Amino acid sequence: MATSFLQDLVELLAMEAAAEKRAADERRQAASSTQAEVSGLTLIDLAIDDEEPGLGQQYLLTLVKRNRTLELPWNRLRGGMPVLLSEQTTHESVRAVVVRRDRTSIQVAVGDLVEGDAFRLDLASDEITRRRQTEALRNADAAERGRLAKLRDILLGQQQPSFGERPEVDFFSNLSPSQRSAVEFALSADDVCVIHGPPGTGKTTTVVEVIRQLVAREETVLACGPSNHAADHLAVKLSESGVKVVRIGHPARVQAHLQDLTLDAKVAQHERVKIARNCLRDAMKLQRKADRYTRARPEPGQKRSLRNEARELMQEARQHERKAVQEVLESADVICGTTTVDPMILADREFDTLVIDEACQSTEPGSWVPLRYAQRIILAGDHCQLPPTVMSAEAERKGLCVSLQQRLVSLFGEKVYRRLTTQYRMHAQIMQFSSDQFYDGDLQAASGNERHTLCQLDDVEDSEITSRVMDFYDTSGADFHEEVEVDGESRLNRREADFVMMKVQQLLDAKVSANQIGVITPYSAQVRLLKSMSPAEQIEIDTVDGFQGREKEAIVFSAVRSNRQRQIGFLADRRRMNVAITRARRRFILVGDAGTLGGHAFYDELFDYFQEIEAYRSVWEEPLE
């Protein structure tokens, strides 16, 4: 049955691929460091500092700036990202995967060693992922019968999802009432359901409980995340809960401390692989013996016989390896990986339930890839936080940024989801505005964090900056003007950055630890400026997108925008401010121009909230230089 919606998604993927290619070409054409590195997706003038063998027949290269006195500039390259490693003189390049990154170095995994004196890294498009997504959409579109066709029709709203009776559940963990309700609801779903987890409500804890209940019912489970980070986090939580989990995926994309959970590591320890190695060793001996006949003529057919025997041993070795892989997978309670699952690994395997955590961080095509393996789907995430990043403006406008979870909630409403309502992160004052604006006023702060403040932390002084919970500092009329970054398109606000760092220094002076402080801003240019001014390396400074999924005791937010036209750019998506506010546990400070931001109804209501809680202040109250 033809479904134009799925066909439209295929076209949107093609638009996105074209946009990514254009952006990559533009980055690679930028020769100077100022131009090339300003996007945060390119690093240039790198040298190889170390080489070492890695898992999966890969080599690990540690790259640093050729001028070793320099740190790496702020960038958005993260573990698991595909990159292109190029020699800057010859322009010869190889595909690589980012393994880890710190202030001075970045490590990548490559299939072959490279030579050269100067290298650059550029974010590369993930063609394998795009190809699998396109194939999954076309397969679902073409399905005429079977479970995939039924799930497709439900997910497209052509049939209604069904639910059985609520089961009696003997819970493994101490959960809140809303978490218990969500677990029971998920277990009653016949087709699809959604667990809506607002910030700090213990979504992953709930997901792990659901999976443990499924395992106790002897159901097979495929657990996925849209990114390697999400998949790793879920695998760790499952393993810590006692679930036998196997993390599939390329070892280079899995965090180092999780290697023991990977399929490759478990297969390497399997008895069949030891037999396979012996077979290969014997095959190599036979091959060498066949090649050694030089002086005396061997018996007729003897060389051929030796080589045939060697080939048979190699085939036997491969069979043992394949069986080892299947036996490791079959022994697992849960198979865990990214939504871009490798069909060569899973083959025709079927699962009773597919669970996708952080489902709203994936475009819809990403969620369709593992669907073919499942009888039932459980999605968990928060569609009121930032959607997945889409580079093509046209594809974004036509809906590629809408996740499957968000569309299902819009399509079926409360019939298909349950929301978690007890949050364990924020002071009630920090929580309340987001609760009212995004979650129908449903959120309630747990008793342990409802009234917690910075001054209650060990060794922190009791002062105004540590006893207050929220403050908005209005920069209107103080000449805190925004500007466009030289050789770039991002924006910064120098005087606002000065004020932000003054507040950060006040927190440090009150003995708040640097690693408990986060500084967030919508613009990468402001990130770079703030990093250059930071009084302590341990203070995390990043964009809103980079901070999603994270938390700090204290958050200082720099809004940047200040102009007469009242243009607010990225901040027009109010979900960005929802993410920013809810990263803070005990203290949130917002610095911005109310005259600019207040032209948007959402920010007008936010400023009203600050006035209501007596937290609306002016930068004029502070000593300005």
XYZ file of C-alpha atoms in Angstrom:
625
model
C 0.000 0.000 0.000
C 1.496 3.316 -1.072
C 1.880 5.829 1.733
C 2.757 9.309 0.534
C 3.888 10.304 4.036
C 6.729 7.774 4.023
C 7.636 8.731 0.466
C 7.761 12.366 1.561
C 10.176 11.425 4.361
C 12.471 9.795 1.799
C 12.489 13.052 -0.190
C 13.226 15.053 2.968
C 16.203 12.796 3.702
C 17.540 13.548 0.219
C 17.132 17.295 0.866
C 19.019 16.967 4.136
C 21.818 14.999 2.457
C 22.215 17.746 -0.152
C 22.285 20.450 2.540
C 24.907 18.584 4.552
C 27.068 18.147 1.455
C 26.880 21.868 0.643
C 27.829 22.789 4.201
C 30.725 20.312 4.203
C 32.019 21.657 0.885
C 31.910 25.216 2.234
C 33.831 24.212 5.359
C 36.480 22.388 3.356
C 36.958 25.389 1.058
C 37.692 27.619 4.037
C 41.478 27.766 4.162
C 42.222 29.961 7.184
C 41.757 28.756 10.740
C 39.451 31.687 11.492
C 37.050 30.708 8.753
C 37.328 26.923 8.944
C 37.033 26.450 12.697
C 34.360 29.025 13.368
C 31.555 26.507 12.680
C 32.763 24.175 15.432
C 32.627 21.287 12.929
C 36.211 21.542 11.632
C 39.667 21.395 13.206
C 42.783 22.286 11.202
C 46.577 22.331 11.638
C 46.599 19.034 13.515
C 49.461 16.600 14.021
C 49.444 12.938 15.033
C 50.662 12.722 18.620
C 50.095 8.998 19.175
C 49.068 5.825 17.342
C 47.767 2.624 18.898
C 45.786 -0.434 17.809
C 42.083 -0.457 18.616
C 39.263 -2.989 18.573
C 37.545 -4.010 15.356
C 40.745 -3.929 13.266
C 40.978 -0.162 13.746
C 43.839 2.186 14.581
C 43.415 4.933 17.163
C 45.086 8.233 16.268
C 45.460 10.991 18.849
C 45.592 14.402 17.183
C 46.793 17.665 18.704
C 47.489 21.138 17.353
C 50.805 21.289 15.481
C 51.645 24.167 17.769
C 51.468 22.062 20.917
C 51.174 25.116 23.139
C 47.634 25.618 21.764
C 44.485 23.966 23.040
C 41.789 22.826 20.633
C 39.249 25.556 19.897
C 35.682 25.039 21.056
C 34.032 22.543 18.743
C 30.979 20.356 18.425
C 32.767 17.119 17.508
C 31.727 14.364 19.908
C 32.417 10.666 20.387
C 30.792 8.510 17.700
C 30.598 11.261 15.081
C 31.784 10.410 11.543
C 34.586 12.689 10.325
C 36.892 13.087 7.349
C 40.610 13.087 8.208
C 42.550 14.909 5.472
C 46.228 15.644 4.892
C 46.323 19.405 4.372
C 48.926 19.433 1.594
C 47.906 16.470 -0.570
C 44.205 16.657 0.436
C 44.155 12.849 0.593
C 41.468 11.819 3.058
C 40.079 8.818 4.939
C 36.841 8.397 6.831
C 37.184 8.166 10.604
C 35.100 8.113 13.783
C 35.637 10.368 16.809
C 36.440 8.275 19.882
C 37.031 10.926 22.541
C 38.029 14.552 22.951
C 39.529 16.764 25.634
C 40.910 20.309 25.798
C 44.162 19.548 23.982
C 43.535 16.454 21.857
C 40.998 14.487 19.871
C 41.220 10.744 19.203
C 39.786 9.148 16.059
C 39.527 5.571 14.803
C 40.610 4.812 11.221
C 40.825 1.644 9.154
C 44.379 2.313 7.953
C 47.348 4.283 9.201
C 47.900 7.627 7.476
C 51.010 9.627 6.704
C 51.576 13.360 6.744
C 52.629 16.330 8.829
C 49.479 18.463 8.900
C 45.882 17.261 9.063
C 42.362 18.594 9.350
C 39.158 17.035 10.600
C 35.752 17.822 9.120
C 32.390 16.494 10.226
C 31.282 14.015 7.557
C 27.802 13.024 6.503
C 26.758 9.588 7.726
C 25.806 7.954 4.443
C 25.356 4.508 5.989
C 22.754 5.871 8.402
C 20.926 7.722 5.634
C 20.906 4.654 3.409
C 19.472 2.468 6.176
C 16.794 5.041 6.970
C 15.767 5.308 3.326
C 15.645 1.528 2.973
C 13.570 1.192 6.164
C 11.009 3.735 4.958
C 10.706 2.045 1.577
C 10.346 -1.403 3.140
C 7.611 -0.153 5.450
C 5.891 1.543 2.539
C 5.946 -1.669 0.489
C 4.787 -4.016 3.271
C 1.428 -5.554 2.363
C 0.907 -7.889 5.296
C 2.496 -8.994 8.522
C 3.366 -7.116 11.678
C 5.332 -4.351 9.932
C 2.334 -3.459 7.779
C 0.065 -3.389 10.857
C 2.452 -1.207 12.851
C 2.897 1.118 9.882
C -0.859 1.628 9.600
C -1.098 2.374 13.333
C 1.830 4.790 13.291
C 0.280 6.631 10.337
C -3.091 6.918 12.098
C -4.936 4.551 9.768
C -5.671 2.227 12.702
C -5.942 2.851 16.428
C -3.382 1.435 18.892
C -4.832 -1.072 21.330
C -4.141 -1.716 25.000
C -4.867 -4.683 27.246
C -5.744 -4.736 30.916
C -3.289 -3.162 33.323
C -1.054 -5.975 34.608
C -0.215 -6.555 38.234
C 3.430 -5.568 38.604
C 5.956 -6.525 41.282
C 8.278 -3.546 40.903
C 12.040 -3.955 41.124
C 12.709 -0.286 42.011
C 11.266 2.309 44.352
C 9.302 4.430 41.888
C 7.021 7.456 42.126
C 3.287 6.980 41.452
C 3.599 8.471 37.945
C 6.565 6.202 37.165
C 4.590 3.166 38.312
C 1.637 4.224 36.196
C 3.881 4.654 33.155
C 5.416 1.182 33.623
C 1.983 -0.444 33.916
C 0.763 1.487 30.890
C 3.762 0.413 28.798
C 3.279 -3.240 29.741
C -0.381 -3.051 28.711
C 0.367 -1.707 25.221
C -0.235 -4.111 22.355
C 1.226 -1.929 19.613
C 2.837 1.347 20.621
C 3.021 3.679 23.604
C 4.963 6.733 24.757
C 6.552 7.535 28.120
C 6.776 11.336 28.301
C 9.662 12.228 30.611
C 10.028 15.953 31.419
C 13.404 17.117 32.823
C 14.499 15.433 36.034
C 11.546 13.028 36.256
C 13.576 9.810 36.089
C 12.731 8.797 32.541
C 15.662 6.417 32.096
C 14.963 4.859 35.512
C 11.424 4.204 34.306
C 12.625 2.797 30.983
C 15.019 0.432 32.779
C 12.169 -0.755 35.019
C 9.993 -1.441 31.951
C 12.783 -3.458 30.335
C 13.444 -5.433 33.532
C 9.738 -6.287 33.704
C 9.793 -7.445 30.077
C 12.877 -9.590 30.707
C 11.178 -11.125 33.767
C 8.304 -12.066 31.436
C 10.886 -13.764 29.181
C 10.281 -11.297 26.366
C 13.036 -10.455 23.899
C 13.996 -6.768 23.934
C 15.865 -4.519 21.512
C 16.790 -1.281 23.315
C 17.956 1.660 21.195
C 19.020 5.269 21.462
C 19.342 7.785 18.600
C 23.018 8.418 19.403
C 25.946 6.416 20.707
C 25.858 8.472 23.900
C 22.188 7.608 24.473
C 22.784 3.922 23.707
C 25.814 3.810 26.029
C 23.903 5.482 28.852
C 21.042 3.007 28.552
C 23.429 0.033 28.353
C 25.195 1.163 31.549
C 21.937 1.572 33.468
C 20.681 -1.823 32.315
C 23.944 -3.536 33.228
C 23.996 -1.872 36.658
C 20.476 -3.190 37.280
C 21.625 -6.765 36.679
C 20.328 -7.181 33.131
C 22.586 -9.166 30.766
C 23.072 -6.628 27.988
C 25.096 -6.783 24.797
C 26.020 -3.445 23.221
C 26.127 -3.826 19.445
C 27.836 -1.311 17.187
C 31.373 -0.514 16.132
C 33.687 -0.614 19.185
C 35.243 2.734 18.189
C 31.868 4.394 18.750
C 31.392 2.899 22.222
C 32.857 4.606 25.292
C 36.056 2.983 26.569
C 34.652 1.947 29.968
C 31.832 0.040 28.225
C 33.992 -2.120 25.974
C 33.346 -5.229 28.096
C 29.648 -4.954 27.191
C 30.257 -4.855 23.440
C 29.504 -7.690 21.079
C 33.119 -7.658 19.839
C 34.565 -8.045 23.331
C 32.161 -10.835 24.303
C 32.712 -12.686 21.043
C 36.490 -12.421 21.499
C 36.159 -14.355 24.776
C 33.852 -17.011 23.310
C 35.111 -20.616 23.151
C 34.204 -20.873 19.466
C 36.490 -17.957 18.627
C 39.383 -19.761 20.279
C 38.630 -22.735 18.017
C 38.409 -20.370 15.039
C 41.852 -18.958 15.833
C 43.309 -22.458 15.904
C 41.697 -23.186 12.546
C 43.186 -20.016 11.077
C 46.592 -20.843 12.533
C 46.495 -24.333 10.975
C 45.256 -22.889 7.675
C 48.198 -20.497 7.556
C 50.631 -23.371 8.219
C 49.148 -25.365 5.354
C 49.277 -22.339 3.063
C 52.951 -21.762 3.883
C 53.706 -25.451 3.349
C 52.063 -25.341 -0.080
C 54.154 -22.295 -1.008
C 57.432 -23.842 0.264
C 57.839 -26.503 -2.427
C 60.691 -25.142 -4.522
C 63.453 -27.763 -4.943
C 61.603 -31.057 -5.163
C 58.528 -31.468 -7.287
C 55.583 -32.330 -5.028
C 53.295 -35.235 -5.685
C 50.676 -34.421 -8.339
C 47.775 -32.472 -6.763
C 49.515 -32.107 -3.396
C 49.706 -28.290 -3.524
C 46.066 -28.088 -4.523
C 45.146 -30.492 -1.722
C 46.984 -28.407 0.877
C 45.370 -25.190 -0.304
C 41.915 -26.793 -0.401
C 42.435 -28.010 3.140
C 43.521 -24.499 4.157
C 40.385 -23.010 2.572
C 38.186 -25.515 4.396
C 39.815 -24.585 7.698
C 39.251 -20.878 6.992
C 35.589 -21.533 6.177
C 35.284 -23.526 9.398
C 36.829 -20.590 11.287
C 34.293 -18.166 9.795
C 31.449 -20.517 10.719
C 32.665 -20.669 14.311
C 32.880 -16.854 14.405
C 29.345 -16.469 13.032
C 27.989 -19.003 15.515
C 29.831 -17.255 18.344
C 28.128 -13.966 17.397
C 24.695 -15.597 17.340
C 25.267 -17.445 20.627
C 26.392 -14.232 22.371
C 23.293 -12.426 21.084
C 21.025 -15.293 22.105
C 22.488 -15.371 25.620
C 21.685 -11.686 26.211
C 18.580 -10.477 28.029
C 18.687 -7.249 26.030
C 20.469 -6.199 22.859
C 21.319 -2.518 22.974
C 22.534 -0.183 20.215
C 21.733 2.909 18.226
C 18.610 3.132 16.092
C 20.900 2.674 13.069
C 21.139 -1.049 13.773
C 23.326 -3.160 11.499
C 21.146 -5.649 9.548
C 24.191 -7.898 9.112
C 24.268 -8.384 12.902
C 20.562 -8.767 13.643
C 19.733 -10.579 10.364
C 16.164 -11.950 10.624
C 16.037 -11.818 14.403
C 12.688 -10.743 15.889
C 12.015 -9.017 19.203
C 8.859 -8.884 21.268
C 9.508 -5.250 22.152
C 11.542 -2.373 20.761
C 12.343 0.372 23.290
C 13.730 3.680 22.026
C 15.039 6.001 24.741
C 15.575 9.719 23.983
C 13.248 9.150 21.020
C 12.715 12.882 20.457
C 16.384 13.402 19.631
C 15.907 11.426 16.406
C 14.209 12.512 13.218
C 11.302 10.226 12.394
C 13.178 8.213 9.706
C 15.689 7.155 12.352
C 12.984 5.454 14.414
C 11.762 3.414 11.452
C 15.073 1.525 11.038
C 14.692 -0.846 14.045
C 10.891 -1.116 13.633
C 11.184 -4.058 11.248
C 12.466 -6.252 14.081
C 9.697 -5.534 16.599
C 6.214 -6.673 17.521
C 5.635 -3.708 19.835
C 7.212 -0.263 20.290
C 7.810 1.796 23.441
C 9.114 5.333 22.922
C 10.499 7.476 25.743
C 11.565 11.111 25.588
C 10.459 14.710 25.909
C 9.064 16.439 22.821
C 8.987 19.719 24.750
C 12.784 19.929 24.642
C 14.932 20.581 21.583
C 14.155 18.577 18.442
C 16.830 16.855 16.349
C 19.057 19.205 14.357
C 18.163 19.556 10.674
C 20.446 21.511 8.312
C 18.070 21.875 5.366
C 15.720 24.804 5.985
C 13.215 23.366 3.505
C 13.308 19.896 5.063
C 12.869 21.433 8.511
C 9.922 23.507 7.318
C 8.310 20.388 5.842
C 8.596 18.477 9.112
C 11.844 16.492 9.180
C 12.569 17.945 12.621
C 9.386 16.342 14.038
C 10.173 13.098 15.853
C 7.967 10.022 15.700
C 7.127 10.502 19.377
C 6.006 14.089 18.891
C 3.834 13.155 15.926
C 2.202 10.248 17.781
C 1.384 12.423 20.795
C -0.199 14.980 18.446
C -2.034 12.230 16.563
C -3.450 10.145 19.426
C -3.193 12.434 22.470
C -3.362 10.994 25.975
C -4.533 7.648 24.667
C -0.976 6.798 23.643
C 1.182 8.357 26.385
C 1.732 8.739 30.102
C 3.685 11.642 31.582
C 6.081 11.400 34.504
C 5.271 14.169 36.972
C 7.593 13.932 40.001
C 10.889 15.671 39.277
C 14.026 15.016 41.324
C 16.388 17.713 40.007
C 15.207 21.294 40.436
C 14.181 23.629 43.201
C 10.416 24.137 42.899
C 10.905 27.774 41.856
C 13.106 26.764 38.906
C 10.678 24.015 37.924
C 7.424 25.969 38.071
C 7.645 28.149 34.958
C 8.523 25.223 32.686
C 5.842 23.104 34.347
C 3.180 25.707 33.609
C 4.383 26.522 30.081
C 5.186 23.048 28.767
C 3.716 20.372 31.018
C 0.207 21.624 31.885
C 1.318 22.481 35.437
C 1.665 18.756 36.207
C 5.200 18.699 37.617
C 5.778 18.376 41.339
C 9.175 18.708 43.018
C 10.221 15.780 45.191
C 10.709 16.629 48.863
C 14.483 16.173 48.617
C 14.962 18.964 46.098
C 11.867 21.127 46.493
C 13.656 23.795 48.550
C 17.360 23.045 48.097
C 19.747 25.970 47.507
C 23.455 26.455 46.805
C 24.250 27.552 50.351
C 23.151 24.132 51.621
C 26.046 22.466 49.780
C 29.112 21.544 51.809
C 31.654 24.383 52.215
C 29.530 26.897 50.240
C 29.105 30.272 51.922
C 25.651 31.578 52.811
C 25.322 34.801 50.828
C 22.877 36.493 48.488
C 24.254 34.772 45.388
C 23.990 31.323 47.034
C 20.730 31.709 48.958
C 18.650 33.061 46.064
C 17.245 30.610 43.507
C 16.420 32.587 40.352
C 17.352 36.003 38.964
C 16.857 37.784 35.679
C 19.275 40.666 35.003
C 17.812 43.016 32.411
C 20.472 44.690 30.261
C 18.048 47.160 28.598
C 19.550 50.620 28.174
C 23.034 49.564 29.274
C 24.526 49.443 25.768
C 25.040 45.685 25.864
C 24.923 45.436 22.076
C 25.122 42.210 20.104
C 27.450 41.872 17.118
C 28.122 39.363 14.352
C 31.347 37.409 14.705
C 34.113 38.385 12.307
C 34.430 35.841 9.461
C 31.347 34.036 10.708
C 27.578 34.152 11.064
C 27.269 33.504 14.789
C 26.599 36.299 17.293
C 28.192 37.527 20.484
C 27.687 40.209 23.110
C 30.904 41.373 24.766
C 29.497 43.471 27.603
C 26.976 40.764 28.422
C 29.841 38.271 28.541
C 31.650 40.530 31.030
C 28.560 40.615 33.238
C 28.071 36.836 33.026
C 31.664 36.235 34.090
C 31.205 38.645 36.991
C 28.312 36.493 38.230
C 30.394 33.340 37.722
C 33.223 34.876 39.767
C 30.761 35.727 42.549
C 29.701 32.082 42.649
C 33.331 30.972 42.834
C 34.087 33.526 45.563
C 31.212 32.013 47.570
C 33.034 28.647 47.350
C 30.752 27.068 44.751
C 32.941 24.501 42.975
C 33.801 25.286 39.365
C 32.573 21.856 38.232
C 29.152 22.663 39.712
C 28.728 25.720 37.466
C 27.504 25.736 33.867
C 27.286 28.669 31.465
C 24.852 28.318 28.560
C 24.215 30.502 25.523
C 22.431 29.988 22.182
C 25.409 31.102 20.048
C 28.731 29.365 19.375
C 30.526 32.737 19.030
C 29.460 33.639 22.564
C 30.648 30.213 23.736
C 34.103 30.902 22.321
C 34.208 34.366 23.882
C 33.093 33.111 27.295
C 35.600 30.258 27.212
C 38.405 32.738 26.559
C 37.291 34.672 29.663
C 36.575 31.755 31.984
C 38.394 31.915 35.349
C 38.415 28.101 35.738
C 38.795 25.251 33.262
C 36.273 23.093 35.125
C 33.396 25.478 34.367
C 31.417 23.975 31.507
C 30.455 26.469 28.821
C 28.381 25.320 25.870
C 25.404 25.991 23.638
C 21.897 25.046 24.709
C 21.990 22.122 22.290
C 25.261 20.899 23.787
C 23.861 21.009 27.321
C 20.679 19.051 26.606
C 20.542 15.988 28.852
C 22.989 17.551 31.344
C 22.572 19.321 34.693
C 24.551 21.590 37.038
C 23.961 22.999 40.508
C 24.152 26.530 39.074
C 23.438 27.729 35.541
C 24.139 31.196 34.149
C 22.433 31.874 30.813
C 23.621 34.508 28.331
C 20.832 35.382 25.871
C 23.121 37.546 23.616
C 20.368 39.165 21.506
C 20.045 42.963 21.939
C 18.803 44.995 18.989
C 16.213 47.603 18.095
C 14.466 45.287 15.640
C 13.671 42.889 18.518
C 14.979 39.962 16.502
C 15.741 36.955 18.701
C 16.889 34.255 16.226
C 17.344 30.812 17.826
C 15.492 31.921 20.944
C 12.219 32.067 19.025
C 11.984 28.313 19.625
C 10.809 28.470 23.229
C 11.911 24.880 23.805
C 15.485 26.210 23.827
C 14.743 28.208 26.979
C 12.948 25.220 28.503
C 16.164 23.220 28.147
C 18.298 26.062 29.521
C 16.221 26.647 32.657
C 15.823 22.974 33.517
C 19.583 22.260 33.479
C 19.829 24.041 36.863
C 19.343 22.219 40.146
C 19.624 25.024 42.741
C 20.411 28.318 40.986
C 19.444 29.871 37.649
C 20.619 33.313 36.473
C 19.389 34.741 33.176
C 21.151 37.727 31.600
C 19.434 39.378 28.650
C 17.752 42.383 27.090
C 14.057 42.472 28.014
C 13.458 45.165 25.415
C 14.554 42.766 22.676
C 13.298 39.477 24.078
C 10.035 40.871 25.416
C 8.667 41.286 21.901
C 7.985 37.552 21.990
C 4.946 36.535 24.065
C 6.748 33.618 25.703
C 9.537 35.826 27.072
C 7.027 38.425 28.172
C 5.423 35.708 30.319
C 8.850 34.586 31.557
C 9.665 38.120 32.704
C 6.269 38.319 34.420
C 7.210 35.150 36.299
C 10.514 36.674 37.424
C 8.614 39.719 38.714
C 6.103 37.479 40.485
C 8.865 35.704 42.423
C 10.700 39.013 43.022
C 13.651 38.005 40.864
C 13.496 40.695 38.154
C 16.626 42.842 38.447
C 18.656 45.263 36.359
C 22.327 45.213 35.495
C 22.323 48.791 36.791
C 22.103 47.281 40.295
C 25.619 45.890 39.820
C 28.865 47.870 39.473
C 29.394 48.312 35.709
C 32.746 49.356 34.321
